[in-house]
Amino acid sequence: MFRRAFWFTAGAAAGVWATTKVNQQLKKLTPESLAAQAADKALEAGHRLKDFALDVKAGMTQREDELNDALGLHQDPDRPDNVTALPGPRRLRAIENDQTTHRPTLSYNRNEDH
């Protein structure tokens, strides 16, 4: 008699447990629940993307500062929009060696066509 009562109770408990689990899974598959899960995942992805973009921007700024220091470029606060300018001697050399104003003359030899 005691065995039967034990197995009956164990079976009833297993049935209640299984029914509860099935109902929880069914609630997760409702359209409202799926929409809420998708919205949560989208927000999480957006936060990750924002953090990544901020990390990239910080790395770019750091690398730009390193390159400016290595090249001797300095920020001139008097220039609009903080345009980076070459220091004085380099600026003059760059202007003197500017190749855009000098166009190379191309000679045309008609004999090369034959």
JSON list of C-alpha atoms in Angstrom, two decimals:
[
{"chain": "A", "resi": 1, "resn": "MET", "atom": "CA", "xyz": [0.00, 0.00, 0.00]},
{"chain": "A", "resi": 2, "resn": "PHE", "atom": "CA", "xyz": [2.79, 2.38, 0.87]},
{"chain": "A", "resi": 3, "resn": "ARG", "atom": "CA", "xyz": [4.53, 1.61, -2.45]},
{"chain": "A", "resi": 4, "resn": "ARG", "atom": "CA", "xyz": [1.43, 2.45, -4.42]},
{"chain": "A", "resi": 5, "resn": "ALA", "atom": "CA", "xyz": [0.99, 5.77, -2.63]},
{"chain": "A", "resi": 6, "resn": "PHE", "atom": "CA", "xyz": [4.66, 6.63, -3.22]},
{"chain": "A", "resi": 7, "resn": "TRP", "atom": "CA", "xyz": [4.50, 5.90, -6.96]},
{"chain": "A", "resi": 8, "resn": "PHE", "atom": "CA", "xyz": [1.17, 7.66, -7.30]},
{"chain": "A", "resi": 9, "resn": "THR", "atom": "CA", "xyz": [2.63, 10.80, -5.65]},
{"chain": "A", "resi": 10, "resn": "ALA", "atom": "CA", "xyz": [5.81, 10.60, -7.71]},
{"chain": "A", "resi": 11, "resn": "GLY", "atom": "CA", "xyz": [3.78, 10.27, -10.92]},
{"chain": "A", "resi": 12, "resn": "ALA", "atom": "CA", "xyz": [1.52, 13.19, -10.00]},
{"chain": "A", "resi": 13, "resn": "ALA", "atom": "CA", "xyz": [4.55, 15.38, -9.17]},
{"chain": "A", "resi": 14, "resn": "ALA", "atom": "CA", "xyz": [6.23, 14.44, -12.48]},
{"chain": "A", "resi": 15, "resn": "GLY", "atom": "CA", "xyz": [3.00, 15.27, -14.35]},
{"chain": "A", "resi": 16, "resn": "VAL", "atom": "CA", "xyz": [2.69, 18.66, -12.67]},
{"chain": "A", "resi": 17, "resn": "TRP", "atom": "CA", "xyz": [6.35, 19.41, -13.36]},
{"chain": "A", "resi": 18, "resn": "ALA", "atom": "CA", "xyz": [6.07, 18.39, -17.03]},
{"chain": "A", "resi": 19, "resn": "THR", "atom": "CA", "xyz": [2.86, 20.38, -17.49]},
{"chain": "A", "resi": 20, "resn": "THR", "atom": "CA", "xyz": [4.48, 23.47, -15.98]},
{"chain": "A", "resi": 21, "resn": "LYS", "atom": "CA", "xyz": [7.51, 23.16, -18.27]},
{"chain": "A", "resi": 22, "resn": "VAL", "atom": "CA", "xyz": [5.36, 22.70, -21.37]},
{"chain": "A", "resi": 23, "resn": "ASN", "atom": "CA", "xyz": [3.23, 25.74, -20.48]},
{"chain": "A", "resi": 24, "resn": "GLN", "atom": "CA", "xyz": [6.37, 27.85, -19.98]},
{"chain": "A", "resi": 25, "resn": "GLN", "atom": "CA", "xyz": [7.69, 26.84, -23.39]},
{"chain": "A", "resi": 26, "resn": "LEU", "atom": "CA", "xyz": [4.35, 27.58, -25.02]},
{"chain": "A", "resi": 27, "resn": "LYS", "atom": "CA", "xyz": [4.30, 31.05, -23.45]},
{"chain": "A", "resi": 28, "resn": "LYS", "atom": "CA", "xyz": [7.79, 31.68, -24.88]},
{"chain": "A", "resi": 29, "resn": "LEU", "atom": "CA", "xyz": [6.49, 30.90, -28.37]},
{"chain": "A", "resi": 30, "resn": "THR", "atom": "CA", "xyz": [3.59, 33.35, -28.39]},
{"chain": "A", "resi": 31, "resn": "PRO", "atom": "CA", "xyz": [3.92, 36.23, -30.89]},
{"chain": "A", "resi": 32, "resn": "GLU", "atom": "CA", "xyz": [4.11, 38.83, -28.11]},
{"chain": "A", "resi": 33, "resn": "SER", "atom": "CA", "xyz": [6.90, 36.96, -26.37]},
{"chain": "A", "resi": 34, "resn": "LEU", "atom": "CA", "xyz": [8.83, 36.45, -29.60]},
{"chain": "A", "resi": 35, "resn": "ALA", "atom": "CA", "xyz": [8.49, 40.15, -30.41]},
{"chain": "A", "resi": 36, "resn": "ALA", "atom": "CA", "xyz": [9.76, 41.10, -26.96]},
{"chain": "A", "resi": 37, "resn": "GLN", "atom": "CA", "xyz": [12.73, 38.72, -27.31]},
{"chain": "A", "resi": 38, "resn": "ALA", "atom": "CA", "xyz": [13.57, 40.16, -30.73]},
{"chain": "A", "resi": 39, "resn": "ALA", "atom": "CA", "xyz": [13.38, 43.71, -29.37]},
{"chain": "A", "resi": 40, "resn": "ASP", "atom": "CA", "xyz": [15.69, 42.80, -26.48]},
{"chain": "A", "resi": 41, "resn": "LYS", "atom": "CA", "xyz": [18.21, 41.22, -28.86]},
{"chain": "A", "resi": 42, "resn": "ALA", "atom": "CA", "xyz": [18.06, 44.27, -31.13]},
{"chain": "A", "resi": 43, "resn": "LEU", "atom": "CA", "xyz": [18.72, 46.62, -28.21]},
{"chain": "A", "resi": 44, "resn": "GLU", "atom": "CA", "xyz": [21.58, 44.44, -27.04]},
{"chain": "A", "resi": 45, "resn": "ALA", "atom": "CA", "xyz": [23.10, 44.41, -30.53]},
{"chain": "A", "resi": 46, "resn": "GLY", "atom": "CA", "xyz": [22.69, 48.18, -30.78]},
{"chain": "A", "resi": 47, "resn": "HIS", "atom": "CA", "xyz": [24.53, 48.70, -27.50]},
{"chain": "A", "resi": 48, "resn": "ARG", "atom": "CA", "xyz": [27.33, 46.41, -28.63]},
{"chain": "A", "resi": 49, "resn": "LEU", "atom": "CA", "xyz": [27.58, 48.24, -31.95]},
{"chain": "A", "resi": 50, "resn": "LYS", "atom": "CA", "xyz": [27.68, 51.61, -30.19]},
{"chain": "A", "resi": 51, "resn": "ASP", "atom": "CA", "xyz": [30.44, 50.40, -27.84]},
{"chain": "A", "resi": 52, "resn": "PHE", "atom": "CA", "xyz": [32.40, 49.09, -30.83]},
{"chain": "A", "resi": 53, "resn": "ALA", "atom": "CA", "xyz": [32.04, 52.40, -32.68]},
{"chain": "A", "resi": 54, "resn": "LEU", "atom": "CA", "xyz": [33.22, 54.34, -29.62]},
{"chain": "A", "resi": 55, "resn": "ASP", "atom": "CA", "xyz": [36.24, 52.02, -29.26]},
{"chain": "A", "resi": 56, "resn": "VAL", "atom": "CA", "xyz": [37.11, 52.48, -32.93]},
{"chain": "A", "resi": 57, "resn": "LYS", "atom": "CA", "xyz": [36.79, 56.25, -32.64]},
{"chain": "A", "resi": 58, "resn": "ALA", "atom": "CA", "xyz": [39.00, 56.33, -29.55]},
{"chain": "A", "resi": 59, "resn": "GLY", "atom": "CA", "xyz": [41.60, 54.17, -31.30]},
{"chain": "A", "resi": 60, "resn": "MET", "atom": "CA", "xyz": [41.50, 56.38, -34.39]},
{"chain": "A", "resi": 61, "resn": "THR", "atom": "CA", "xyz": [42.00, 59.51, -32.29]},
{"chain": "A", "resi": 62, "resn": "GLN", "atom": "CA", "xyz": [44.87, 57.93, -30.42]},
{"chain": "A", "resi": 63, "resn": "ARG", "atom": "CA", "xyz": [46.56, 56.74, -33.61]},
{"chain": "A", "resi": 64, "resn": "GLU", "atom": "CA", "xyz": [46.04, 60.13, -35.26]},
{"chain": "A", "resi": 65, "resn": "ASP", "atom": "CA", "xyz": [47.71, 61.83, -32.30]},
{"chain": "A", "resi": 66, "resn": "GLU", "atom": "CA", "xyz": [50.62, 59.37, -32.51]},
{"chain": "A", "resi": 67, "resn": "LEU", "atom": "CA", "xyz": [51.05, 60.04, -36.23]},
{"chain": "A", "resi": 68, "resn": "ASN", "atom": "CA", "xyz": [50.79, 63.82, -35.76]},
{"chain": "A", "resi": 69, "resn": "ASP", "atom": "CA", "xyz": [53.50, 63.66, -33.09]},
{"chain": "A", "resi": 70, "resn": "ALA", "atom": "CA", "xyz": [55.71, 61.48, -35.29]},
{"chain": "A", "resi": 71, "resn": "LEU", "atom": "CA", "xyz": [55.31, 63.80, -38.28]},
{"chain": "A", "resi": 72, "resn": "GLY", "atom": "CA", "xyz": [55.62, 66.98, -36.28]},
{"chain": "A", "resi": 73, "resn": "LEU", "atom": "CA", "xyz": [52.11, 68.14, -37.12]},
{"chain": "A", "resi": 74, "resn": "HIS", "atom": "CA", "xyz": [50.47, 70.36, -34.55]},
{"chain": "A", "resi": 75, "resn": "GLN", "atom": "CA", "xyz": [46.98, 71.69, -34.08]},
{"chain": "A", "resi": 76, "resn": "ASP", "atom": "CA", "xyz": [46.77, 75.44, -34.75]},
{"chain": "A", "resi": 77, "resn": "PRO", "atom": "CA", "xyz": [43.92, 76.92, -32.66]},
{"chain": "A", "resi": 78, "resn": "ASP", "atom": "CA", "xyz": [43.80, 80.03, -34.91]},
{"chain": "A", "resi": 79, "resn": "ARG", "atom": "CA", "xyz": [42.86, 77.99, -37.98]},
{"chain": "A", "resi": 80, "resn": "PRO", "atom": "CA", "xyz": [39.17, 77.27, -38.62]},
{"chain": "A", "resi": 81, "resn": "ASP", "atom": "CA", "xyz": [37.90, 73.84, -37.57]},
{"chain": "A", "resi": 82, "resn": "ASN", "atom": "CA", "xyz": [41.32, 73.05, -36.03]},
{"chain": "A", "resi": 83, "resn": "VAL", "atom": "CA", "xyz": [42.79, 72.14, -39.41]},
{"chain": "A", "resi": 84, "resn": "THR", "atom": "CA", "xyz": [46.11, 70.40, -38.95]},
{"chain": "A", "resi": 85, "resn": "ALA", "atom": "CA", "xyz": [48.95, 72.42, -40.42]},
{"chain": "A", "resi": 86, "resn": "LEU", "atom": "CA", "xyz": [52.57, 71.65, -41.17]},
{"chain": "A", "resi": 87, "resn": "PRO", "atom": "CA", "xyz": [55.12, 73.50, -39.06]},
{"chain": "A", "resi": 88, "resn": "GLY", "atom": "CA", "xyz": [56.66, 76.59, -40.67]},
{"chain": "A", "resi": 89, "resn": "PRO", "atom": "CA", "xyz": [59.83, 75.13, -42.28]},
{"chain": "A", "resi": 90, "resn": "ARG", "atom": "CA", "xyz": [58.05, 72.07, -43.59]},
{"chain": "A", "resi": 91, "resn": "ARG", "atom": "CA", "xyz": [55.22, 74.19, -44.94]},
{"chain": "A", "resi": 92, "resn": "LEU", "atom": "CA", "xyz": [57.66, 76.30, -46.96]},
{"chain": "A", "resi": 93, "resn": "ARG", "atom": "CA", "xyz": [59.43, 73.21, -48.32]},
{"chain": "A", "resi": 94, "resn": "ALA", "atom": "CA", "xyz": [56.09, 71.70, -49.27]},
{"chain": "A", "resi": 95, "resn": "ILE", "atom": "CA", "xyz": [55.10, 74.87, -51.13]},
{"chain": "A", "resi": 96, "resn": "GLU", "atom": "CA", "xyz": [58.46, 75.07, -52.89]},
{"chain": "A", "resi": 97, "resn": "ASN", "atom": "CA", "xyz": [58.31, 71.43, -53.97]},
{"chain": "A", "resi": 98, "resn": "ASP", "atom": "CA", "xyz": [54.70, 71.58, -55.07]},
{"chain": "A", "resi": 99, "resn": "GLN", "atom": "CA", "xyz": [54.42, 69.60, -58.30]},
{"chain": "A", "resi": 100, "resn": "THR", "atom": "CA", "xyz": [50.82, 70.53, -59.07]},
{"chain": "A", "resi": 101, "resn": "THR", "atom": "CA", "xyz": [51.75, 73.91, -60.55]},
{"chain": "A", "resi": 102, "resn": "HIS", "atom": "CA", "xyz": [54.47, 72.46, -62.80]},
{"chain": "A", "resi": 103, "resn": "ARG", "atom": "CA", "xyz": [53.11, 70.32, -65.59]},
{"chain": "A", "resi": 104, "resn": "PRO", "atom": "CA", "xyz": [55.63, 68.05, -67.24]},
{"chain": "A", "resi": 105, "resn": "THR", "atom": "CA", "xyz": [55.93, 68.62, -70.94]},
{"chain": "A", "resi": 106, "resn": "LEU", "atom": "CA", "xyz": [55.18, 65.54, -72.98]},
{"chain": "A", "resi": 107, "resn": "SER", "atom": "CA", "xyz": [56.98, 65.25, -76.24]},
{"chain": "A", "resi": 108, "resn": "TYR", "atom": "CA", "xyz": [55.16, 63.58, -79.05]},
{"chain": "A", "resi": 109, "resn": "ASN", "atom": "CA", "xyz": [57.24, 61.65, -81.53]},
{"chain": "A", "resi": 110, "resn": "ARG", "atom": "CA", "xyz": [55.29, 60.72, -84.64]},
{"chain": "A", "resi": 111, "resn": "ASN", "atom": "CA", "xyz": [57.80, 58.00, -85.46]},
{"chain": "A", "resi": 112, "resn": "GLU", "atom": "CA", "xyz": [56.69, 56.01, -82.42]},
{"chain": "A", "resi": 113, "resn": "ASP", "atom": "CA", "xyz": [53.31, 55.43, -84.03]},
{"chain": "A", "resi": 114, "resn": "HIS", "atom": "CA", "xyz": [54.76, 53.32, -86.86]}
]
